[in-house]
mmCIF file of C-alpha atoms in Angstrom:
data_model
loop_
_atom_site.group_PDB
_atom_site.id
_atom_site.type_symbol
_atom_site.label_atom_id
_atom_site.label_comp_id
_atom_site.label_asym_id
_atom_site.label_seq_id
_atom_site.Cartn_x
_atom_site.Cartn_y
_atom_site.Cartn_z
ATOM 1 C CA UNK F 14 -6.744 5.634 -15.558
ATOM 2 C CA UNK F 15 -3.475 6.716 -14.902
ATOM 3 C CA UNK F 16 -3.355 10.028 -13.336
ATOM 4 C CA UNK F 17 -0.643 12.483 -13.093
ATOM 5 C CA UNK F 18 -0.969 15.325 -10.373
ATOM 6 C CA UNK F 19 1.203 18.641 -10.014
ATOM 7 C CA UNK F 20 0.714 20.528 -6.977
ATOM 8 C CA UNK F 21 1.692 24.257 -6.058
ATOM 9 C CA UNK F 22 0.865 27.424 -4.342
ATOM 10 C CA UNK F 23 -0.549 30.418 -6.784
ATOM 11 C CA UNK F 24 2.337 32.299 -4.910
ATOM 12 C CA UNK F 25 4.792 30.305 -6.754
ATOM 13 C CA UNK F 26 5.472 32.079 -10.068
ATOM 14 C CA UNK F 27 6.571 28.628 -11.746
ATOM 15 C CA UNK F 28 2.820 27.840 -11.737
ATOM 16 C CA UNK F 29 2.362 29.662 -15.195
ATOM 17 C CA UNK F 30 4.320 27.880 -17.099
ATOM 18 C CA UNK F 31 7.383 26.268 -15.917
ATOM 19 C CA UNK F 32 5.111 23.622 -14.260
ATOM 20 C CA UNK F 33 3.418 23.032 -17.231
ATOM 21 C CA UNK F 34 6.307 21.960 -18.905
ATOM 22 C CA UNK F 35 7.470 19.718 -16.345
ATOM 23 C CA UNK F 36 4.176 18.026 -16.514
ATOM 24 C CA UNK F 37 4.314 17.358 -20.264
ATOM 25 C CA UNK F 38 7.783 15.856 -19.702
ATOM 26 C CA UNK F 39 6.466 13.044 -17.166
ATOM 27 C CA UNK F 40 3.308 12.751 -19.538
ATOM 28 C CA UNK F 41 5.990 12.292 -22.569
ATOM 29 C CA UNK F 42 8.495 10.008 -20.769
ATOM 30 C CA UNK F 43 5.463 8.111 -18.376
ATOM 31 C CA UNK F 44 6.259 4.653 -19.730
ATOM 32 C CA UNK F 45 9.978 4.817 -19.200
ATOM 33 C CA UNK F 46 9.745 6.492 -15.922
ATOM 34 C CA UNK F 47 7.225 4.209 -14.756
ATOM 35 C CA UNK F 48 7.106 0.363 -15.834
ATOM 36 C CA UNK F 49 4.778 -1.672 -14.838
ATOM 37 C CA UNK F 50 6.627 -3.866 -12.313
ATOM 38 C CA UNK F 51 8.002 -0.523 -10.878
ATOM 39 C CA UNK F 52 4.157 0.511 -10.421
ATOM 40 C CA UNK F 53 2.867 -2.686 -9.320
ATOM 41 C CA UNK F 54 5.921 -3.027 -6.488
ATOM 42 C CA UNK F 55 5.378 0.804 -5.562
ATOM 43 C CA UNK F 56 1.648 -0.118 -4.981
ATOM 44 C CA UNK F 57 1.792 -3.404 -3.058
ATOM 45 C CA UNK F 58 4.141 -1.447 -0.532
ATOM 46 C CA UNK F 59 2.267 1.632 -0.067
ATOM 47 C CA UNK F 60 -0.665 -1.124 0.857
ATOM 48 C CA UNK F 61 1.373 -3.150 3.204
ATOM 49 C CA UNK F 62 2.579 0.367 4.852
ATOM 50 C CA UNK F 63 -1.332 1.270 4.916
ATOM 51 C CA UNK F 64 -2.484 -1.965 6.018
ATOM 52 C CA UNK F 65 -4.436 -2.565 3.219
ATOM 53 C CA UNK F 66 -4.816 -5.858 2.232
ATOM 54 C CA UNK F 67 -3.878 -6.740 -1.763
ATOM 55 C CA UNK F 68 -7.323 -8.341 -2.242
ATOM 56 C CA UNK F 69 -9.036 -5.425 -0.998
ATOM 57 C CA UNK F 70 -6.645 -2.921 -2.954
ATOM 58 C CA UNK F 71 -6.860 -4.754 -6.298
ATOM 59 C CA UNK F 72 -10.819 -5.474 -5.760
ATOM 60 C CA UNK F 73 -11.083 -1.708 -6.105
ATOM 61 C CA UNK F 74 -8.854 -1.118 -8.660
ATOM 62 C CA UNK F 75 -10.429 -4.404 -11.025
ATOM 63 C CA UNK F 76 -13.965 -4.037 -10.231
ATOM 64 C CA UNK F 77 -16.334 -6.255 -11.428
ATOM 65 C CA UNK F 78 -13.944 -7.946 -13.968
ATOM 66 C CA UNK F 79 -12.816 -10.912 -11.835
ATOM 67 C CA UNK F 80 -11.017 -12.319 -14.780
ATOM 68 C CA UNK F 81 -8.903 -9.646 -15.198
ATOM 69 C CA UNK F 82 -5.445 -10.608 -12.994
ATOM 70 C CA UNK F 83 -2.872 -8.124 -11.312
ATOM 71 C CA UNK F 84 -0.427 -8.942 -14.450
ATOM 72 C CA UNK F 85 -3.069 -7.945 -16.788
ATOM 73 C CA UNK F 86 -3.967 -4.754 -15.190
ATOM 74 C CA UNK F 87 -0.678 -3.453 -14.910
ATOM 75 C CA UNK F 88 0.064 -4.179 -18.466
ATOM 76 C CA UNK F 89 -3.174 -2.218 -19.319
ATOM 77 C CA UNK F 90 -1.736 0.852 -16.811
ATOM 78 C CA UNK F 91 1.985 0.625 -18.650
ATOM 79 C CA UNK F 92 0.291 0.265 -22.266
ATOM 80 C CA UNK F 93 -2.090 3.118 -21.384
ATOM 81 C CA UNK F 94 0.867 5.307 -20.419
ATOM 82 C CA UNK F 95 2.706 4.502 -23.672
ATOM 83 C CA UNK F 96 -0.256 5.406 -25.747
ATOM 84 C CA UNK F 97 -0.643 9.067 -23.983
ATOM 85 C CA UNK F 98 -4.113 7.568 -22.432
ATOM 86 C CA UNK F 99 -4.012 9.613 -19.033
ATOM 87 C CA UNK F 100 -5.134 12.379 -16.780
ATOM 88 C CA UNK F 101 -3.168 15.705 -15.981
ATOM 89 C CA UNK F 102 -4.162 17.383 -12.723
ATOM 90 C CA UNK F 103 -2.644 20.903 -12.053
ATOM 91 C CA UNK F 104 -3.964 21.531 -8.493
ATOM 92 C CA UNK F 105 -3.295 24.658 -6.300
ATOM 93 C CA UNK F 106 -4.922 27.550 -3.873
ATOM 94 C CA UNK F 107 -5.987 29.668 -7.038
ATOM 95 C CA UNK F 108 -5.460 28.880 -10.628
ATOM 96 C CA UNK F 109 -4.118 31.797 -12.580
ATOM 97 C CA UNK F 110 -5.803 32.879 -15.821
ATOM 98 C CA UNK F 111 -2.672 31.993 -17.839
ATOM 99 C CA UNK F 112 -2.681 28.441 -16.345
ATOM 100 C CA UNK F 113 -6.317 27.906 -17.085
ATOM 101 C CA UNK F 114 -6.060 29.347 -20.812
ATOM 102 C CA UNK F 115 -3.355 26.822 -21.300
ATOM 103 C CA UNK F 116 -5.126 23.846 -19.857
ATOM 104 C CA UNK F 117 -8.232 24.503 -22.016
ATOM 105 C CA UNK F 118 -5.992 24.914 -24.984
ATOM 106 C CA UNK F 119 -4.393 21.295 -24.219
ATOM 107 C CA UNK F 120 -7.935 19.855 -23.310
ATOM 108 C CA UNK F 121 -8.987 20.725 -27.071
ATOM 109 C CA UNK F 122 -5.547 19.432 -28.715
ATOM 110 C CA UNK F 123 -4.755 16.303 -26.758
ATOM 111 C CA UNK F 124 -7.717 13.354 -28.021
ATOM 112 C CA UNK F 125 -5.796 10.855 -25.649
ATOM 113 C CA UNK F 126 -5.000 12.824 -22.541
ATOM 114 C CA UNK F 127 -7.469 14.738 -20.192
ATOM 115 C CA UNK F 128 -5.994 17.970 -18.673
ATOM 116 C CA UNK F 129 -7.370 19.610 -15.894
ATOM 117 C CA UNK F 130 -6.519 22.386 -13.132
ATOM 118 C CA UNK F 131 -8.347 22.045 -9.807
ATOM 119 C CA UNK F 132 -8.789 25.199 -7.929
ATOM 120 C CA UNK F 133 -8.739 24.294 -3.933
ATOM 121 C CA UNK F 134 -9.582 27.234 -2.290
ATOM 122 C CA UNK F 135 -9.712 27.171 1.798
ATOM 123 C CA UNK F 136 -11.830 28.593 4.026
ATOM 124 C CA UNK F 137 -11.056 28.551 7.895
ATOM 125 C CA UNK F 138 -13.644 28.752 10.589
ATOM 126 C CA UNK F 139 -13.736 28.322 14.492
ATOM 127 C CA UNK F 140 -11.367 26.536 16.249
ATOM 128 C CA UNK F 141 -9.498 23.834 13.926
ATOM 129 C CA UNK F 142 -12.371 23.697 11.166
ATOM 130 C CA UNK F 143 -11.219 23.902 7.824
ATOM 131 C CA UNK F 144 -13.111 23.437 4.452
ATOM 132 C CA UNK F 145 -11.676 23.288 1.051
ATOM 133 C CA UNK F 146 -14.016 23.874 -1.830
ATOM 134 C CA UNK F 147 -12.530 22.776 -5.236
ATOM 135 C CA UNK F 148 -13.399 24.218 -8.517
ATOM 136 C CA UNK F 149 -12.527 22.154 -12.116
ATOM 137 C CA UNK F 150 -11.437 23.777 -14.703
ATOM 138 C CA UNK F 151 -11.425 22.165 -18.121
ATOM 139 C CA UNK F 152 -14.435 19.911 -17.795
ATOM 140 C CA UNK F 153 -16.153 21.965 -20.910
ATOM 141 C CA UNK F 154 -13.420 21.070 -23.077
ATOM 142 C CA UNK F 155 -13.279 17.361 -22.129
ATOM 143 C CA UNK F 156 -16.809 16.994 -22.625
ATOM 144 C CA UNK F 157 -16.469 16.432 -26.592
ATOM 145 C CA UNK F 158 -13.946 13.693 -26.271
ATOM 146 C CA UNK F 159 -14.872 10.363 -25.032
ATOM 147 C CA UNK F 160 -14.920 10.040 -21.330
ATOM 148 C CA UNK F 161 -12.018 7.701 -19.546
ATOM 149 C CA UNK F 162 -14.462 5.932 -17.299
ATOM 150 C CA UNK F 163 -13.859 5.267 -13.970
ATOM 151 C CA UNK F 164 -15.799 3.039 -11.373
ATOM 152 C CA UNK F 165 -17.643 4.614 -8.572
ATOM 153 C CA UNK F 166 -16.461 3.349 -4.912
ATOM 154 C CA UNK F 167 -18.599 2.538 -2.472
ATOM 155 C CA UNK F 168 -17.176 2.959 1.010
ATOM 156 C CA UNK F 169 -18.582 0.925 3.750
ATOM 157 C CA UNK F 170 -19.673 2.635 6.931
ATOM 158 C CA UNK F 171 -20.250 1.179 10.642
ATOM 159 C CA UNK F 172 -23.829 1.161 10.251
ATOM 160 C CA UNK F 173 -23.462 -1.256 6.933
ATOM 161 C CA UNK F 174 -21.283 -3.582 9.334
ATOM 162 C CA UNK F 175 -23.707 -3.430 11.838
ATOM 163 C CA UNK F 176 -26.575 -4.731 9.669
ATOM 164 C CA UNK F 177 -24.243 -7.175 8.182
ATOM 165 C CA UNK F 178 -23.338 -8.347 11.514
ATOM 166 C CA UNK F 179 -27.287 -8.236 12.670
ATOM 167 C CA UNK F 180 -27.787 -11.113 9.785
ATOM 168 C CA UNK F 181 -25.012 -13.407 11.251
ATOM 169 C CA UNK F 182 -27.093 -16.186 12.597
ATOM 170 C CA UNK F 183 -24.571 -17.400 15.295
ATOM 171 C CA UNK F 184 -24.585 -14.767 18.308
ATOM 172 C CA UNK F 185 -21.190 -15.542 19.300
ATOM 173 C CA UNK F 186 -20.242 -14.150 16.001
ATOM 174 C CA UNK F 187 -22.171 -11.249 16.486
ATOM 175 C CA UNK F 188 -20.807 -10.617 19.656
ATOM 176 C CA UNK F 189 -17.252 -10.841 18.377
ATOM 177 C CA UNK F 190 -17.630 -8.892 15.690
ATOM 178 C CA UNK F 191 -19.208 -6.093 17.670
ATOM 179 C CA UNK F 192 -17.096 -6.255 20.261
ATOM 180 C CA UNK F 193 -13.887 -5.652 18.117
ATOM 181 C CA UNK F 194 -15.584 -2.864 16.094
ATOM 182 C CA UNK F 195 -16.543 -1.011 19.404
ATOM 183 C CA UNK F 196 -12.825 -1.512 20.872
ATOM 184 C CA UNK F 197 -11.594 0.207 17.934
ATOM 185 C CA UNK F 198 -14.350 3.013 17.717
ATOM 186 C CA UNK F 199 -13.190 3.657 21.603
ATOM 187 C CA UNK F 200 -9.766 3.180 21.808
ATOM 188 C CA UNK F 201 -8.452 3.688 18.040
ATOM 189 C CA UNK F 202 -10.381 4.324 14.950
ATOM 190 C CA UNK F 203 -12.274 2.927 12.193
ATOM 191 C CA UNK F 204 -11.643 3.191 8.406
ATOM 192 C CA UNK F 205 -14.221 2.609 5.654
ATOM 193 C CA UNK F 206 -13.469 -0.044 3.468
ATOM 194 C CA UNK F 207 -13.511 -0.291 -0.160
ATOM 195 C CA UNK F 208 -14.073 -3.650 -1.152
ATOM 196 C CA UNK F 209 -16.784 -5.536 -2.838
ATOM 197 C CA UNK F 210 -17.787 -7.106 0.625
ATOM 198 C CA UNK F 211 -18.145 -5.375 3.574
ATOM 199 C CA UNK F 212 -15.147 -4.545 5.747
ATOM 200 C CA UNK F 213 -13.418 -1.770 8.119
ATOM 201 C CA UNK F 214 -9.697 -1.326 8.730
ATOM 202 C CA UNK F 215 -8.822 -0.562 12.483
ATOM 203 C CA UNK F 216 -6.286 1.576 13.396
ATOM 204 C CA UNK F 217 -4.718 1.925 16.961
ATOM 205 C CA UNK F 218 -2.393 5.028 18.327
ATOM 206 C CA UNK F 219 1.259 3.608 18.558
ATOM 207 C CA UNK F 220 4.109 5.429 19.222
ATOM 208 C CA UNK F 221 2.670 8.582 18.361
ATOM 209 C CA UNK F 222 1.790 7.426 14.846
ATOM 210 C CA UNK F 223 -1.827 5.647 13.408
ATOM 211 C CA UNK F 224 -0.995 2.065 12.759
ATOM 212 C CA UNK F 225 -3.026 -0.033 10.941
ATOM 213 C CA UNK F 226 -3.556 -3.177 13.151
ATOM 214 C CA UNK F 227 -6.076 -5.255 11.389
ATOM 215 C CA UNK F 228 -9.350 -5.431 8.951
ATOM 216 C CA UNK F 229 -12.413 -6.987 9.875
ATOM 217 C CA UNK F 230 -14.084 -8.834 6.891
ATOM 218 C CA UNK F 231 -17.919 -9.582 6.363
ATOM 219 C CA UNK F 232 -17.998 -11.903 3.305
ATOM 220 C CA UNK F 233 -20.854 -12.907 1.248
ATOM 221 C CA UNK F 234 -20.473 -16.059 2.937
ATOM 222 C CA UNK F 235 -20.791 -15.593 6.763
ATOM 223 C CA UNK F 236 -18.782 -18.693 7.329
ATOM 224 C CA UNK F 237 -15.555 -16.832 5.528
ATOM 225 C CA UNK F 238 -16.003 -13.691 7.877
ATOM 226 C CA UNK F 239 -12.091 -12.908 9.222
ATOM 227 C CA UNK F 240 -10.228 -10.690 11.169
ATOM 228 C CA UNK F 241 -6.643 -10.162 9.366
ATOM 229 C CA UNK F 242 -3.913 -8.711 11.095
ATOM 230 C CA UNK F 243 -1.768 -6.116 9.067
ATOM 231 C CA UNK F 244 1.715 -6.925 9.980
ATOM 232 C CA UNK F 245 3.069 -5.567 6.825
ATOM 233 C CA UNK F 246 1.837 -1.828 8.189
ATOM 234 C CA UNK F 247 3.261 -3.048 11.944
ATOM 235 C CA UNK F 248 6.608 -3.921 10.527
ATOM 236 C CA UNK F 249 6.900 -0.946 8.533
ATOM 237 C CA UNK F 250 5.722 1.654 11.402
ATOM 238 C CA UNK F 251 7.124 -0.123 14.454
ATOM 239 C CA UNK F 252 10.002 -2.667 13.463
ATOM 240 C CA UNK F 253 10.181 -6.478 13.165
ATOM 241 C CA UNK F 254 11.203 -6.788 16.766
ATOM 242 C CA UNK F 255 7.687 -5.400 17.943
ATOM 243 C CA UNK F 256 5.802 -7.289 15.399
ATOM 244 C CA UNK F 257 7.241 -10.555 16.553
ATOM 245 C CA UNK F 258 6.365 -9.515 20.008
ATOM 246 C CA UNK F 259 2.457 -9.093 18.687
ATOM 247 C CA UNK F 260 2.764 -12.072 17.010
ATOM 248 C CA UNK F 261 3.349 -13.893 20.102
ATOM 249 C CA UNK F 262 1.322 -12.372 22.236
ATOM 250 C CA UNK F 263 -1.739 -13.373 19.962
ATOM 251 C CA UNK F 264 -4.085 -16.446 20.879
ATOM 252 C CA UNK F 265 -3.332 -20.005 19.912
ATOM 253 C CA UNK F 266 -6.205 -20.317 17.245
ATOM 254 C CA UNK F 267 -6.846 -22.848 14.804
ATOM 255 C CA UNK F 268 -5.689 -21.720 11.481
ATOM 256 C CA UNK F 269 -4.152 -18.623 12.979
ATOM 257 C CA UNK F 270 -1.484 -20.141 14.823
ATOM 258 C CA UNK F 271 -0.245 -21.745 11.683
ATOM 259 C CA UNK F 272 -0.360 -18.643 9.881
ATOM 260 C CA UNK F 273 1.729 -16.661 12.727
ATOM 261 C CA UNK F 274 4.202 -19.353 12.236
ATOM 262 C CA UNK F 275 4.836 -18.597 8.713
ATOM 263 C CA UNK F 276 5.528 -15.019 9.497
ATOM 264 C CA UNK F 277 9.584 -15.186 10.240
ATOM 265 C CA UNK F 278 10.079 -16.592 6.843
ATOM 266 C CA UNK F 279 7.809 -13.472 5.208
ATOM 267 C CA UNK F 280 9.690 -10.885 7.117
ATOM 268 C CA UNK F 281 6.576 -10.215 9.315
ATOM 269 C CA UNK F 282 5.088 -8.628 6.054
ATOM 270 C CA UNK F 283 1.980 -11.407 5.661
ATOM 271 C CA UNK F 284 -1.505 -10.837 6.744
ATOM 272 C CA UNK F 285 -2.380 -14.001 8.950
ATOM 273 C CA UNK F 286 -6.275 -13.907 9.275
ATOM 274 C CA UNK F 287 -8.446 -16.154 11.948
ATOM 275 C CA UNK F 288 -12.031 -17.180 10.734
ATOM 276 C CA UNK F 289 -14.639 -14.982 13.007
ATOM 277 C CA UNK F 290 -16.211 -18.500 13.640
ATOM 278 C CA UNK F 291 -12.851 -19.896 15.122
ATOM 279 C CA UNK F 292 -12.317 -16.508 16.884
ATOM 280 C CA UNK F 293 -16.192 -16.561 18.813
ATOM 281 C CA UNK F 294 -15.693 -20.647 19.619
ATOM 282 C CA UNK F 295 -13.092 -19.725 22.276
ATOM 283 C CA UNK F 296 -14.374 -17.829 24.936
ATOM 284 C CA UNK F 297 -11.536 -15.982 25.797
ATOM 285 C CA UNK F 298 -10.344 -15.427 22.432
ATOM 286 C CA UNK F 299 -11.451 -12.011 21.563
ATOM 287 C CA UNK F 300 -10.382 -10.856 25.076
ATOM 288 C CA UNK F 301 -6.869 -12.487 23.888
ATOM 289 C CA UNK F 302 -6.718 -10.419 20.867
ATOM 290 C CA UNK F 303 -7.871 -7.021 22.704
ATOM 291 C CA UNK F 304 -5.093 -7.887 25.013
ATOM 292 C CA UNK F 305 -2.441 -8.107 22.730
ATOM 293 C CA UNK F 306 -3.306 -5.142 20.959
ATOM 294 C CA UNK F 307 -3.402 -3.000 24.054
ATOM 295 C CA UNK F 308 0.554 -4.820 24.730
ATOM 296 C CA UNK F 309 1.155 -3.386 21.296
ATOM 297 C CA UNK F 310 -0.192 0.218 22.197
ATOM 298 C CA UNK F 311 1.287 0.361 25.607
ATOM 299 C CA UNK F 312 4.836 -1.310 24.424
ATOM 300 C CA UNK F 313 7.932 0.786 24.305
ATOM 301 C CA UNK F 314 10.098 1.512 21.458
ATOM 302 C CA UNK F 315 12.821 -1.926 20.945
ATOM 303 C CA UNK F 316 16.035 -0.489 22.317
ATOM 304 C CA UNK F 317 18.768 -0.242 19.796
#
């Protein structure tokens, strides 16, 4: 369901009327502003910058409908925008009564579009503690309309990963996966994956920014468990030169070496991967991968 979001502070006097007109302008002309090709390109560029594989991202969007291609998905999005089948969100720290009344009126009148006002009240505690408490207005008016269904996404936790690792029959694979996750947890950070299989994205702090470096994926078939490297995000955040240096520093492993050789032709924006079985079969391979990551973390910005 295409969702348009307008964010304002309550102190901005435009929140009472002007932002409503702006939002309706977006909604009325959405199909003209955002054709499917533009939306798809923007989405895939964002995935590359965030170090997220397209397989995982499309898996979350398409859900269990594996027979639906990405082309079909974006065509459907474009058609919904053209038909006015969308969700409009007004988000602010405080929702004025006038805006709440407009939202409820629009929600009663618009049959294809759901309209909500989301009030995010902020509370601060000791130190850096900050809590945002949402309150949604407009739900009562929406209840009488047909639901604009959505798929609930389950996020993989470290406990999920550990349980899957424990089920792997090869002790070297178990050791390899655990070593990779432990290193990321202590030297970088882990982010829960949202694919149908268990996965976690691995971030490291490089040159003052959190860079997605790799994703560890545990599949339904353990033979297909893999570690994939986020060269799209590495190139975006650190530049082509450092991405090339990182590729050159990775160990020479079956399958991975060939995929790394293809990176220059892809402008270092690919997702080369290595199966965990291949990684575990070489005694020093895990240490080689972690050494390459450490070199990336410790490396200096390339000179201009």
